[in-house]
Amino acid sequence: MGADTILHLANFSTLFICMVLKFPQIFVLISAKSTTGISVKSLVLELVGFIVFVSYQMYYEYPPPTYLEYPILIAQDVILLLLILYYDGNLKQSVLYAALFLGGWHALTLRSWIIDLAMVRAARSSTPSTGATT
């Protein structure tokens, strides 16, 4: 088995696992009709992290296979978030979350200066200072 075959097998297995990663949580939530034990804040934080990562990858034109699993995870997190809001009786809040989601996605993907600014700030903060303190 060649290295190329092993690489493709690893890529496809990662995609498959990501496609079913959140299914148990979604199915339990639907069957229990209760959101006990699920944190909306942590789910939104995970969602934001995935969006930032995908936006970075797209902005710097990485090949899609390097980040293809993240849109799948984003879709599953959005489904989970909508289910949580539905079962908590806060489905009207989904409009706010959807607006934040779409606004954030728009800002990160269409406003390249935001990513450029973040990268410049990160580079400055990681540069060791050469001056001695007294």
Coordinates of C-alpha atoms in Angstrom, one line a residue:
M1 CA 0.0 0.0 0.0
G2 CA 1.5 3.3 -1.1
A3 CA 1.8 6.5 0.9
D4 CA -0.7 8.2 -1.3
T5 CA -3.3 5.5 -0.6
I6 CA -2.7 5.7 3.2
L7 CA -3.1 9.5 3.0
H8 CA -6.4 9.3 1.1
L9 CA -7.6 6.6 3.6
A10 CA -6.7 8.9 6.5
N11 CA -8.5 11.8 4.9
F12 CA -11.7 9.9 4.2
S13 CA -11.8 8.3 7.6
T14 CA -11.4 11.8 9.2
L15 CA -14.2 13.1 7.1
F16 CA -16.4 10.2 7.9
I17 CA -15.8 10.5 11.6
C18 CA -16.5 14.2 11.5
M19 CA -19.8 13.5 9.7
V20 CA -21.1 11.4 12.5
L21 CA -19.3 13.1 15.4
K22 CA -22.2 15.1 16.8
F23 CA -24.9 12.5 15.8
P24 CA -25.1 10.9 19.2
Q25 CA -25.6 14.3 20.9
I26 CA -28.2 15.3 18.4
F27 CA -30.1 12.0 18.7
V28 CA -30.1 12.1 22.5
L29 CA -31.3 15.7 22.5
I30 CA -34.2 14.9 20.2
S31 CA -35.2 11.8 22.1
A32 CA -34.9 13.4 25.6
K33 CA -36.5 16.7 24.5
S34 CA -34.3 18.3 27.2
T35 CA -31.1 20.3 27.1
T36 CA -29.9 19.3 30.5
G37 CA -26.1 19.1 30.5
I38 CA -25.5 21.0 27.3
S39 CA -24.0 24.5 27.5
V40 CA -25.0 27.0 24.9
K41 CA -22.0 29.1 25.6
S42 CA -19.5 26.3 25.0
L43 CA -21.3 25.3 21.8
V44 CA -21.2 28.9 20.5
L45 CA -17.6 29.2 21.5
E46 CA -16.8 26.0 19.5
L47 CA -18.8 27.3 16.6
V48 CA -16.9 30.6 16.6
G49 CA -13.6 28.7 16.7
F50 CA -14.5 26.5 13.8
I51 CA -15.7 29.6 11.8
V52 CA -12.5 31.5 12.5
F53 CA -10.3 28.5 11.5
V54 CA -12.2 27.9 8.2
S55 CA -12.1 31.6 7.4
Y56 CA -8.3 31.6 8.0
Q57 CA -7.8 28.6 5.8
M58 CA -10.0 30.0 3.0
Y59 CA -8.3 33.4 3.2
Y60 CA -4.9 32.0 2.8
E61 CA -6.1 29.7 0.0
Y62 CA -5.2 26.4 1.7
P63 CA -6.4 23.4 -0.3
P64 CA -9.9 22.4 0.7
P65 CA -9.0 18.9 1.9
T66 CA -7.0 20.5 4.7
Y67 CA -10.1 22.0 6.3
L68 CA -13.1 20.1 4.7
E69 CA -14.2 18.5 7.9
Y70 CA -14.9 21.9 9.6
P71 CA -17.9 23.0 7.5
I72 CA -19.4 19.6 8.4
L73 CA -18.8 20.2 12.1
I74 CA -20.2 23.8 11.8
A75 CA -23.4 22.4 10.2
Q76 CA -23.8 19.9 13.1
D77 CA -23.1 22.6 15.7
V78 CA -25.8 24.9 14.1
I79 CA -28.3 22.0 14.2
L80 CA -27.4 21.4 17.9
L81 CA -27.8 25.1 18.7
L82 CA -31.2 25.3 17.0
L83 CA -32.4 22.2 18.8
I84 CA -31.2 23.6 22.2
L85 CA -33.0 26.9 21.5
Y86 CA -36.1 25.0 20.4
Y87 CA -36.3 22.7 23.5
D88 CA -35.6 25.6 25.8
G89 CA -38.4 27.6 24.3
N90 CA -36.0 30.3 23.1
L91 CA -36.3 29.7 19.4
K92 CA -36.8 33.5 18.9
Q93 CA -33.3 33.9 20.1
S94 CA -32.2 31.9 17.1
V95 CA -32.7 35.0 15.0
L96 CA -30.0 36.8 17.1
Y97 CA -27.6 33.8 16.9
A98 CA -28.2 33.6 13.1
A99 CA -27.5 37.3 12.7
L100 CA -24.3 37.0 14.7
F101 CA -23.3 33.9 12.8
L102 CA -23.9 35.5 9.4
G103 CA -22.4 38.8 10.4
G104 CA -19.3 37.2 11.8
W105 CA -18.9 34.9 8.7
H106 CA -19.3 38.0 6.4
A107 CA -16.8 40.0 8.4
L108 CA -14.2 37.3 8.4
T109 CA -14.5 36.1 4.9
L110 CA -15.3 39.3 3.0
R111 CA -13.3 41.8 5.1
S112 CA -9.7 40.6 4.6
W113 CA -8.3 43.5 6.5
I114 CA -9.6 42.0 9.7
I115 CA -7.6 38.8 9.2
D116 CA -4.6 40.9 8.1
L117 CA -4.8 43.1 11.2
A118 CA -5.1 40.0 13.5
M119 CA -2.0 38.4 11.9
V120 CA 0.0 41.6 12.2
R121 CA -0.9 41.9 15.9
A122 CA -0.1 38.3 16.5
A123 CA 3.3 38.7 14.9
R124 CA 4.1 41.7 17.0
S125 CA 3.1 40.1 20.2
S126 CA 5.2 37.0 19.5
T127 CA 8.3 39.0 18.6
P128 CA 10.6 38.9 21.6
S129 CA 11.7 42.3 22.8
T130 CA 15.4 43.0 22.6
G131 CA 15.6 45.9 25.0
A132 CA 16.7 45.2 28.6
T133 CA 14.5 46.3 31.5
T134 CA 15.9 48.2 34.4

